[in-house]
Amino acid sequence: MEKIYNKNDILEEIFTRAMKGPQIFKNKSVLFHDYIPRRLLFREDQISRMGYLFSYLIRNQRSSNLFIYGKPGTGKTAVTRYVVSRLDKISKKINRPLRISYVNCRLAGTEYRAASALAKDVELQVPFTGLAVREVFERFKLKVFSDRYPVLVILDEVDALVSRYGDDLLYGLTRMNDETEKANVMIIGISNDVQFKEYLDPRVLSSLSEEEVVFKPYTPEELESILWDRVSTGFRDGTISREAVTLCAAISGAEHGDARKALDLLRVAGELAENEGSEEVSIRHVNAARERIEQNRVVEVIRSLPLHSKLVLTAVIESLPSPEGRVKNSITYGKYSILARDFAGQALSSRRFFGLVKELSVLGLLDRRIENYGRRGGRVTTIALDIPMNMIRDSLIEDPVIGELFNT
Ligand SMILES: Nc1ncnc2c1ncn2[C@@H]1O[C@H](COP(=O)(O)OP(=O)(O)OP(=O)(O)O)[C@@H](O)[C@H]1O
Ligand SMILES: [Mg+2]
């Protein structure tokens, strides 16, 4: 191939390789999160139960509400969207109109935006701001009552709405069928938060979970089949080793059976192999992909921490006897206080400091342990890093205030 770049241009190699055409991937888009797969394996039970409940809507009879839960990446969104799109098609085909409103509550962000999305899906325009949520919801209700179509409302990641705004909107929705004979509203709530049910009012809970469908974590074997299904459409033939696919499935199976994670590993491993010009994705690429994904997660988490939490991490790093060692909480607090005075003007109380340490351990960055030394010795809390020190350093170095501490 003709070389069109300077010999010393570092981009030459990359672009030349790119111009030779894709090496590993045939169609990478099938590995992205928004891709809807041709078939959803191992979810026949969930698909048929949902289909059964929806069949009432096609007959314009009332159906039970449905609560769907399961760990992240277990197919809740993919399966729901799939069954709902089939419902939409059939209702058009047989000319039994119904309204479907799908809202991802976390992406919607606010209760107002969630309520306006509902309104928009029943063809009602509401202003971007300016109304009370209650008012938007009243207009939505009136429209639904006057249209007389069956309405299916899907609130995905509904815990994000309820944890911030309470369950008023959900309560209002579950009451619509009681307000008038004319209404036929079915609600689906989806959540991956096991504690979600605890923050619901018992009346809302019993109404929302008239029916429940659980999505269990995938086993490593199931994940492997899901991955092979994508490999056949996403990768060129023979560009990925059997062991590499098995390893992607084993890693994500051992965590919590998360298909999203398994697919991410597969995609990143493919990208790494392609970037280095390898002909085949191997176990080595999967291991490197795992590290890369973990690094990205850590960078994201640390980037969004408030300054004092970053100072706590810095203090832990600076007070540890060795990168893998442990240090007493009290020693780290001393170090933190000095750093906080220099970089934030003032240190937080030791109680607040302990609170931050606890939060950082929930985020999986620190490992906090309470050690008991019998009646006389009392209790000592020690801290260690829960992830490699260089990952934390590489993330903190980006901070405009304390980054300079790591610039050595
Ligand atoms: N049974 C399956 N067959 C094929 N692909 C699947 C299957 N289950 C999940 N996936 C894929 O895995 C990814 C994650 O699935 P999905 O988004 O449905 O998870 P979720 O349960 O909604 O997770 P969360 O709780 O984080 O929202 C998607 O890319 C989806 O296409
Ligand atoms: Mg989802």
PDB file of N, CA and C in Angstrom, residues 326-328 367-374 377-384:
ATOM      1  N   ARG A 326      -1.615  -1.954  55.265  1.00  0.00           N
ATOM      2  CA  ARG A 326      -2.761  -1.353  55.932  1.00  0.00           C
ATOM      3  C   ARG A 326      -2.258  -0.261  56.861  1.00  0.00           C
ATOM      4  N   VAL A 327      -3.119   0.698  57.127  1.00  0.00           N
ATOM      5  CA  VAL A 327      -2.726   1.789  58.015  1.00  0.00           C
ATOM      6  C   VAL A 327      -3.896   2.085  58.948  1.00  0.00           C
ATOM      7  N   LYS A 328      -3.561   2.545  60.169  1.00  0.00           N
ATOM      8  CA  LYS A 328      -4.629   2.878  61.112  1.00  0.00           C
ATOM      9  C   LYS A 328      -5.353   4.132  60.646  1.00  0.00           C
ATOM     10  N   ASP A 367     -10.544  -0.455  51.436  1.00  0.00           N
ATOM     11  CA  ASP A 367     -10.986  -1.617  52.197  1.00  0.00           C
ATOM     12  C   ASP A 367     -10.834  -1.258  53.677  1.00  0.00           C
ATOM     13  N   ARG A 368     -11.961  -1.161  54.344  1.00  0.00           N
ATOM     14  CA  ARG A 368     -11.951  -0.705  55.726  1.00  0.00           C
ATOM     15  C   ARG A 368     -12.221  -1.909  56.617  1.00  0.00           C
ATOM     16  N   ARG A 369     -11.426  -2.055  57.677  1.00  0.00           N
ATOM     17  CA  ARG A 369     -11.605  -3.226  58.522  1.00  0.00           C
ATOM     18  C   ARG A 369     -11.550  -2.803  59.985  1.00  0.00           C
ATOM     19  N   ILE A 370     -12.477  -3.332  60.769  1.00  0.00           N
ATOM     20  CA  ILE A 370     -12.443  -3.011  62.193  1.00  0.00           C
ATOM     21  C   ILE A 370     -11.825  -4.200  62.912  1.00  0.00           C
ATOM     22  N   GLU A 371     -10.700  -3.963  63.575  1.00  0.00           N
ATOM     23  CA  GLU A 371     -10.007  -5.073  64.230  1.00  0.00           C
ATOM     24  C   GLU A 371     -10.208  -4.965  65.733  1.00  0.00           C
ATOM     25  N   ASN A 372     -10.525  -6.089  66.341  1.00  0.00           N
ATOM     26  CA  ASN A 372     -10.831  -6.140  67.758  1.00  0.00           C
ATOM     27  C   ASN A 372      -9.651  -6.678  68.529  1.00  0.00           C
ATOM     28  N   TYR A 373      -9.188  -5.922  69.508  1.00  0.00           N
ATOM     29  CA  TYR A 373      -8.050  -6.410  70.294  1.00  0.00           C
ATOM     30  C   TYR A 373      -8.486  -6.815  71.686  1.00  0.00           C
ATOM     31  N   GLY A 374      -9.583  -7.488  71.811  1.00  0.00           N
ATOM     32  CA  GLY A 374     -10.044  -7.956  73.118  1.00  0.00           C
ATOM     33  C   GLY A 374     -10.541  -6.798  73.969  1.00  0.00           C
ATOM     34  N   GLY A 377      -7.646  -4.165  74.647  1.00  0.00           N
ATOM     35  CA  GLY A 377      -7.046  -3.506  73.474  1.00  0.00           C
ATOM     36  C   GLY A 377      -8.000  -2.567  72.752  1.00  0.00           C
ATOM     37  N   GLY A 378      -9.302  -2.767  72.891  1.00  0.00           N
ATOM     38  CA  GLY A 378     -10.268  -1.922  72.196  1.00  0.00           C
ATOM     39  C   GLY A 378     -10.321  -2.244  70.707  1.00  0.00           C
ATOM     40  N   ARG A 379     -10.958  -1.343  69.964  1.00  0.00           N
ATOM     41  CA  ARG A 379     -11.131  -1.597  68.529  1.00  0.00           C
ATOM     42  C   ARG A 379     -10.327  -0.613  67.704  1.00  0.00           C
ATOM     43  N   VAL A 380      -9.698  -1.117  66.668  1.00  0.00           N
ATOM     44  CA  VAL A 380      -8.920  -0.231  65.799  1.00  0.00           C
ATOM     45  C   VAL A 380      -9.415  -0.415  64.371  1.00  0.00           C
ATOM     46  N   THR A 381      -9.653   0.705  63.716  1.00  0.00           N
ATOM     47  CA  THR A 381     -10.046   0.607  62.305  1.00  0.00           C
ATOM     48  C   THR A 381      -8.814   0.814  61.433  1.00  0.00           C
ATOM     49  N   THR A 382      -8.619  -0.118  60.506  1.00  0.00           N
ATOM     50  CA  THR A 382      -7.497   0.052  59.571  1.00  0.00           C
ATOM     51  C   THR A 382      -8.036   0.169  58.148  1.00  0.00           C
ATOM     52  N   ILE A 383      -7.212   0.785  57.306  1.00  0.00           N
ATOM     53  CA  ILE A 383      -7.625   0.986  55.915  1.00  0.00           C
ATOM     54  C   ILE A 383      -6.540   0.467  54.981  1.00  0.00           C
ATOM     55  N   ALA A 384      -6.985  -0.096  53.858  1.00  0.00           N
ATOM     56  CA  ALA A 384      -6.057  -0.470  52.786  1.00  0.00           C
ATOM     57  C   ALA A 384      -6.710  -0.042  51.480  1.00  0.00           C
TER      58      ALA A 384
END
